PDB file of C-alpha atoms in Angstrom:
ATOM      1  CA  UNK A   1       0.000   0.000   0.000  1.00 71.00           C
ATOM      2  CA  UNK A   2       1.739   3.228  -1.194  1.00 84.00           C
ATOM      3  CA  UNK A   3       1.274   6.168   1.551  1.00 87.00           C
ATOM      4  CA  UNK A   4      -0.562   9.050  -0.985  1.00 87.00           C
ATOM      5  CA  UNK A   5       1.020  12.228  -1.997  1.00 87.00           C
ATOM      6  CA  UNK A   6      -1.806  14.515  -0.913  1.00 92.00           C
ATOM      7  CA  UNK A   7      -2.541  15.103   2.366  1.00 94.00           C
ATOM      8  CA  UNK A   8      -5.107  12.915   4.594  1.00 94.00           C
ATOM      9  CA  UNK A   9      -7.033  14.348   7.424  1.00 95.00           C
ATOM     10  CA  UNK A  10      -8.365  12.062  10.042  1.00 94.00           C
ATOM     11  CA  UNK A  11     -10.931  13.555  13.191  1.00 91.00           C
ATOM     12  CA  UNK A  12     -10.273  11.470  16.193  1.00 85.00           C
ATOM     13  CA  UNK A  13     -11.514  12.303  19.794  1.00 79.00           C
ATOM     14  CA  UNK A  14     -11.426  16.360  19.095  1.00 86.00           C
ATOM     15  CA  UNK A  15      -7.718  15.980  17.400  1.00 90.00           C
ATOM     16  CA  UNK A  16      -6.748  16.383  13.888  1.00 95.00           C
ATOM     17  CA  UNK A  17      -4.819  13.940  13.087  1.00 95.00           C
ATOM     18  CA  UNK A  18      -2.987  14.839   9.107  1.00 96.00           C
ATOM     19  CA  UNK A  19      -0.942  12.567   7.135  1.00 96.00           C
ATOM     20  CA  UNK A  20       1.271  13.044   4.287  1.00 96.00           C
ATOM     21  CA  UNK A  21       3.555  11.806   2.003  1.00 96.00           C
ATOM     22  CA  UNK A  22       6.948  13.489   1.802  1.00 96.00           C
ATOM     23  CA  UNK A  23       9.806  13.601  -0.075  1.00 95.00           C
ATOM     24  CA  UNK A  24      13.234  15.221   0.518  1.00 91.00           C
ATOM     25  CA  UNK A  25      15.886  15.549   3.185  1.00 79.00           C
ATOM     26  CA  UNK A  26      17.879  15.372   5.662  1.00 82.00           C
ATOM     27  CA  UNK A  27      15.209  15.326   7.925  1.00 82.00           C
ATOM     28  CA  UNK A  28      15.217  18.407  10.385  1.00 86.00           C
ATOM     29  CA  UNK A  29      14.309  18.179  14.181  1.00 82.00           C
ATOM     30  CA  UNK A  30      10.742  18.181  14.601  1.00 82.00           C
ATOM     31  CA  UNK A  31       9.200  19.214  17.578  1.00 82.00           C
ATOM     32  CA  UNK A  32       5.946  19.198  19.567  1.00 87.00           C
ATOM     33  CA  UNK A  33       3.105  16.596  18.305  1.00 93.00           C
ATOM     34  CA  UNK A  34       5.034  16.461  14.518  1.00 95.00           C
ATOM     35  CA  UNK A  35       7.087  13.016  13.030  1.00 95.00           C
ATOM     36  CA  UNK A  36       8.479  12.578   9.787  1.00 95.00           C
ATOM     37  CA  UNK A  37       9.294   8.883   9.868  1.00 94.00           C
ATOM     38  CA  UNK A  38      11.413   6.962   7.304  1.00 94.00           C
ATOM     39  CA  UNK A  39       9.291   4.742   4.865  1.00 91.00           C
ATOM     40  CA  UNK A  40      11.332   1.585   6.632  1.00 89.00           C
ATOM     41  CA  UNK A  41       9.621   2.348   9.537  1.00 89.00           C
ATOM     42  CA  UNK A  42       5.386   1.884   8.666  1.00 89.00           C
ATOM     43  CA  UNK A  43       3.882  -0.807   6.803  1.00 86.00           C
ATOM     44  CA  UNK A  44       0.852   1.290   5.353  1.00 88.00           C
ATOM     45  CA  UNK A  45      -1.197   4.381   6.069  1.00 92.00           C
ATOM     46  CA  UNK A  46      -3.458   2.248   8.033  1.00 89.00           C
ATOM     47  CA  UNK A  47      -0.639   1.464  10.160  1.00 89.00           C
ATOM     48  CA  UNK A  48       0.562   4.603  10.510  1.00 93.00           C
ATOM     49  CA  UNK A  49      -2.909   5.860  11.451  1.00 93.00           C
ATOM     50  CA  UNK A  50      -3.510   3.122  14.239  1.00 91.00           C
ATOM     51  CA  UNK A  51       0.334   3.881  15.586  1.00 93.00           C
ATOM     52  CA  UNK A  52      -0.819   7.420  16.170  1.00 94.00           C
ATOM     53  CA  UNK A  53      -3.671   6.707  17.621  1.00 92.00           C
ATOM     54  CA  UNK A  54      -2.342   4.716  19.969  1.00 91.00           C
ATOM     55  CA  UNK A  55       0.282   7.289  20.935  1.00 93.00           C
ATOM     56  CA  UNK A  56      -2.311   9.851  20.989  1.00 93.00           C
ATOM     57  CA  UNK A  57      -3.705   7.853  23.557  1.00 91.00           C
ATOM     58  CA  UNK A  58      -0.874   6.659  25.473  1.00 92.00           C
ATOM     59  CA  UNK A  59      -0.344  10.896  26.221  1.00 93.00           C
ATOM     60  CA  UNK A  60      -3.715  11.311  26.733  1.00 91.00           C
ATOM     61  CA  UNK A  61      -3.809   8.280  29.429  1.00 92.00           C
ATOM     62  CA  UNK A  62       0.058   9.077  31.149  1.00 95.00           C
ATOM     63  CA  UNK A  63       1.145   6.108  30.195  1.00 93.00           C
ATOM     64  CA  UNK A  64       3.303   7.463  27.014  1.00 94.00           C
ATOM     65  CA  UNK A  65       7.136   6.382  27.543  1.00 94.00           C
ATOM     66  CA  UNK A  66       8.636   9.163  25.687  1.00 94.00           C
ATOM     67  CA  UNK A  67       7.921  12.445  25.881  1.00 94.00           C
ATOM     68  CA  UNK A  68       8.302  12.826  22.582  1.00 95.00           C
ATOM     69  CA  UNK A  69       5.564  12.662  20.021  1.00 95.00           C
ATOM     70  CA  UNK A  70       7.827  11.271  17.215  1.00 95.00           C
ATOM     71  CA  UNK A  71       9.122   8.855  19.229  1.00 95.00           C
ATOM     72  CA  UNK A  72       5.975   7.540  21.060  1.00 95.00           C
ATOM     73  CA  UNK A  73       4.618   6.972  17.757  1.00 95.00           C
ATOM     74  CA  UNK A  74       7.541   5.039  16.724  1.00 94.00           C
ATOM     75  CA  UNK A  75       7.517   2.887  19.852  1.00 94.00           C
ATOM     76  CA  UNK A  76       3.877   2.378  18.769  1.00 92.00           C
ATOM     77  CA  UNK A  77       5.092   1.538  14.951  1.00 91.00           C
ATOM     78  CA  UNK A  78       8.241  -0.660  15.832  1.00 89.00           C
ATOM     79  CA  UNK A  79       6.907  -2.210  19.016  1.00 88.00           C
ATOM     80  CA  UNK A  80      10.028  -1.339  20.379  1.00 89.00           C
ATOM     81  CA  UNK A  81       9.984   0.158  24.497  1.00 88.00           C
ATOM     82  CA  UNK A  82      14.046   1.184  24.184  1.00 92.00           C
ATOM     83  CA  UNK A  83      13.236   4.693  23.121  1.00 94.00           C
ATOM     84  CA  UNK A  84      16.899   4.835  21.751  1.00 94.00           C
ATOM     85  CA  UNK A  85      16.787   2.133  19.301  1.00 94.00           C
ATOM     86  CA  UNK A  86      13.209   3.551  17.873  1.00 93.00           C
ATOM     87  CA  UNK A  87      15.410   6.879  17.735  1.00 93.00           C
ATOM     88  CA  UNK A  88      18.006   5.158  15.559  1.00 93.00           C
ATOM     89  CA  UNK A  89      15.449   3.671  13.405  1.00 91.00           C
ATOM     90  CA  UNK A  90      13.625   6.391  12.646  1.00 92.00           C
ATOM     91  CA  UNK A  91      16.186   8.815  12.441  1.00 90.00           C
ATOM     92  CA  UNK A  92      17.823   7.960   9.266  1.00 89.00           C
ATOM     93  CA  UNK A  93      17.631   9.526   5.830  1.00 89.00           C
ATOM     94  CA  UNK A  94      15.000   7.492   3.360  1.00 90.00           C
ATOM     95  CA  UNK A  95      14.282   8.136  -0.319  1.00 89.00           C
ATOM     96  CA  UNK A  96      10.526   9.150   1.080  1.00 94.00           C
ATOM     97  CA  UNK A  97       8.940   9.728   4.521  1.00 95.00           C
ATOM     98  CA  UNK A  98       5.328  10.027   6.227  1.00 95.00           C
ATOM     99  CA  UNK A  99       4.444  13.262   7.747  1.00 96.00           C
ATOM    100  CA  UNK A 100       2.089  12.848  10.784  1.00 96.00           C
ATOM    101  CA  UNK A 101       0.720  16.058  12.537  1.00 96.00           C
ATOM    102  CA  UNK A 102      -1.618  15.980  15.621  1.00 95.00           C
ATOM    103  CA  UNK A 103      -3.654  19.285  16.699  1.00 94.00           C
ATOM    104  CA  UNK A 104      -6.289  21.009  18.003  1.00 94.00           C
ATOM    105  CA  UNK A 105      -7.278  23.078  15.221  1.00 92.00           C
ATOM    106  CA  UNK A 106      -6.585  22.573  11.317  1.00 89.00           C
ATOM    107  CA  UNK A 107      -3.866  25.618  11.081  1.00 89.00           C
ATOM    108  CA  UNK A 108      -1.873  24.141  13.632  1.00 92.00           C
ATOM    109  CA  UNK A 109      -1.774  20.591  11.727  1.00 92.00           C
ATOM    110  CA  UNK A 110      -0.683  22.514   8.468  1.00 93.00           C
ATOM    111  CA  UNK A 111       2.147  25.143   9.613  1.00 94.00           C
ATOM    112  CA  UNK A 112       4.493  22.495  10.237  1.00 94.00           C
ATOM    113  CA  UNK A 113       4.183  20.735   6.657  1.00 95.00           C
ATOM    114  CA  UNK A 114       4.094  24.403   4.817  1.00 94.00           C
ATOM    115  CA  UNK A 115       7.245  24.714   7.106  1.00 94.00           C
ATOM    116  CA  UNK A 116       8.469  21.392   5.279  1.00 95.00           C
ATOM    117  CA  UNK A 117       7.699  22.147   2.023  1.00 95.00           C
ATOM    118  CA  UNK A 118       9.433  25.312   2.013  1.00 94.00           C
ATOM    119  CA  UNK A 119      12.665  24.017   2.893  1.00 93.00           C
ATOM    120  CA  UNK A 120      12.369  21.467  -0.069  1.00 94.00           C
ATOM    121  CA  UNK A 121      10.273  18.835   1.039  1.00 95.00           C
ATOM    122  CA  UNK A 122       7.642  17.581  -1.835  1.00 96.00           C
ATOM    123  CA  UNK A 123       4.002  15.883  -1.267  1.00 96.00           C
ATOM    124  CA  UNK A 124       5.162  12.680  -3.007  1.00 95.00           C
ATOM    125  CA  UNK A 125       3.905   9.097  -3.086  1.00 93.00           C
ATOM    126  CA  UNK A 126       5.746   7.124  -0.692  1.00 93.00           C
ATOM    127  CA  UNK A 127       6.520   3.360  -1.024  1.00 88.00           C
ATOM    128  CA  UNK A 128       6.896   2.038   2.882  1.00 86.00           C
ATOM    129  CA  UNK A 129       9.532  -0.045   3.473  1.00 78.00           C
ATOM    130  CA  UNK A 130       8.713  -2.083   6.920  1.00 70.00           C
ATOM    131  CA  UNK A 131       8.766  -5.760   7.294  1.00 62.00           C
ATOM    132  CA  UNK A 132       9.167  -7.226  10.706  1.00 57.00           C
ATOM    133  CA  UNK A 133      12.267  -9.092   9.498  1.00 59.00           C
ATOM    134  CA  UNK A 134      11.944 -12.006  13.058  1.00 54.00           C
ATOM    135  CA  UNK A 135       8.228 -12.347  12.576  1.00 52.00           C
ATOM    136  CA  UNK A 136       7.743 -14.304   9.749  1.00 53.00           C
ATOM    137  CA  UNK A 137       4.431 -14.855   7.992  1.00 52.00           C
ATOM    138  CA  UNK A 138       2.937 -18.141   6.878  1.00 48.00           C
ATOM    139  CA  UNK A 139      -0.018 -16.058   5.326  1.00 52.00           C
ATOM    140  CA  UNK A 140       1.754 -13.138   4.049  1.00 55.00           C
ATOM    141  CA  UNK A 141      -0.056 -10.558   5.821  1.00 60.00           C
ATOM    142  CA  UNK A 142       2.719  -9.045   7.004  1.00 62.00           C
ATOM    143  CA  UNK A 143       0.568  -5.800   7.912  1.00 66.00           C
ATOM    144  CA  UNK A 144      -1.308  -7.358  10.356  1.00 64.00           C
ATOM    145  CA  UNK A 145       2.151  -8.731  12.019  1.00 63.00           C
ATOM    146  CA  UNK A 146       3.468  -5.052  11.772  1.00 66.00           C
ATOM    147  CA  UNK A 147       0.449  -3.917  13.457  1.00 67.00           C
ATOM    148  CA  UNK A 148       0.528  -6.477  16.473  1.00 69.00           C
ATOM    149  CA  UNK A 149       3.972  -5.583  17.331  1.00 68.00           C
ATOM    150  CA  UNK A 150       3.028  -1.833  18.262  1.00 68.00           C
ATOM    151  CA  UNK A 151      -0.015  -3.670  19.874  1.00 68.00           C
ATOM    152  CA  UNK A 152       2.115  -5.447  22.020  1.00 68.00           C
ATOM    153  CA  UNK A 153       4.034  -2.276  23.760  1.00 74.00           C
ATOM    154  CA  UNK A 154       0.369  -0.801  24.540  1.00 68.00           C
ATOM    155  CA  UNK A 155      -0.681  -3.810  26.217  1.00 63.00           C
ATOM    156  CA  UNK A 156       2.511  -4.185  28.192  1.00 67.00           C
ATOM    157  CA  UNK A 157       1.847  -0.757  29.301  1.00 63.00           C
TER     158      UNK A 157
END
């Protein structure tokens, strides 16, 4: 499943919730409740959507083990608790990313993508790149295996 070029906006509990396609780089520091995550990190915008979710939750609840938005949504992406190794995973240059924003109001979701665009990022289709290489799959859905390892982390929580 190929993560679209133009943005998608998703209403969730009062949140906006905007995802994108991205191309360009190095990736700058994001902060506040922004990622830009490698396309070897997500599976499919579906997963991308759910990992978010479930991050957005995890803050909402105190239970969130980073403090960081990108990072709590790759813990809930990789199933990985070690907050540094989902920092080197999803801190590495990629020929495409995903842009997730999460906000109050529509504006807020927006400024950091025009932000992103002007410094030479383009809304591009982006292949993703993530197969949980020690879970194999005997029925090939390895989506639904991505999906169960961020499961995992929120039920150990």
């Amino acid at each position: 499943m190929i993560l679209p070029a133009e943005p998608k906006l998703f209403s969730i509990g009062g949140k906006y919730l905007l995802v994108a396609g991205l191309r360009g780089g190095p990736p700058p520091r994001l902060s506040g409740s922004v990622a830009l995550l490698p396309s070897t990190s997500f599976h499919s915008l579906r997963h991308l959507v759910m990992a978010a979710l479930r991050a957005i939750r995890s803050f909402r609840h105190g239970v969130n083990i980073s403090d960081n938005f990108s990072y709590e949504v790759g813990i809930c992406l990789l199933g990985i608790r070690e907050v540094s190794k989902v920092i080197e995973r999803i801190s590495v240059e990629s020929d495409g990313y995903a842009f997730i924003s999460c906000c109050d109001e529509l504006g807020e979701c927006l400024r950091p993508l025009i932000s992103l665009l002007m410094m030479g990022f383009e809304l591009s289709e982006v292949k993703p790149g993530y197969e949980p290489e020690d879970l194999p799959s005997c029925t090939g859905n390895s989506e639904c295996l991505a999906m169960e390892r961020g499961i995992l982390v929120e039920l150990e929580r």
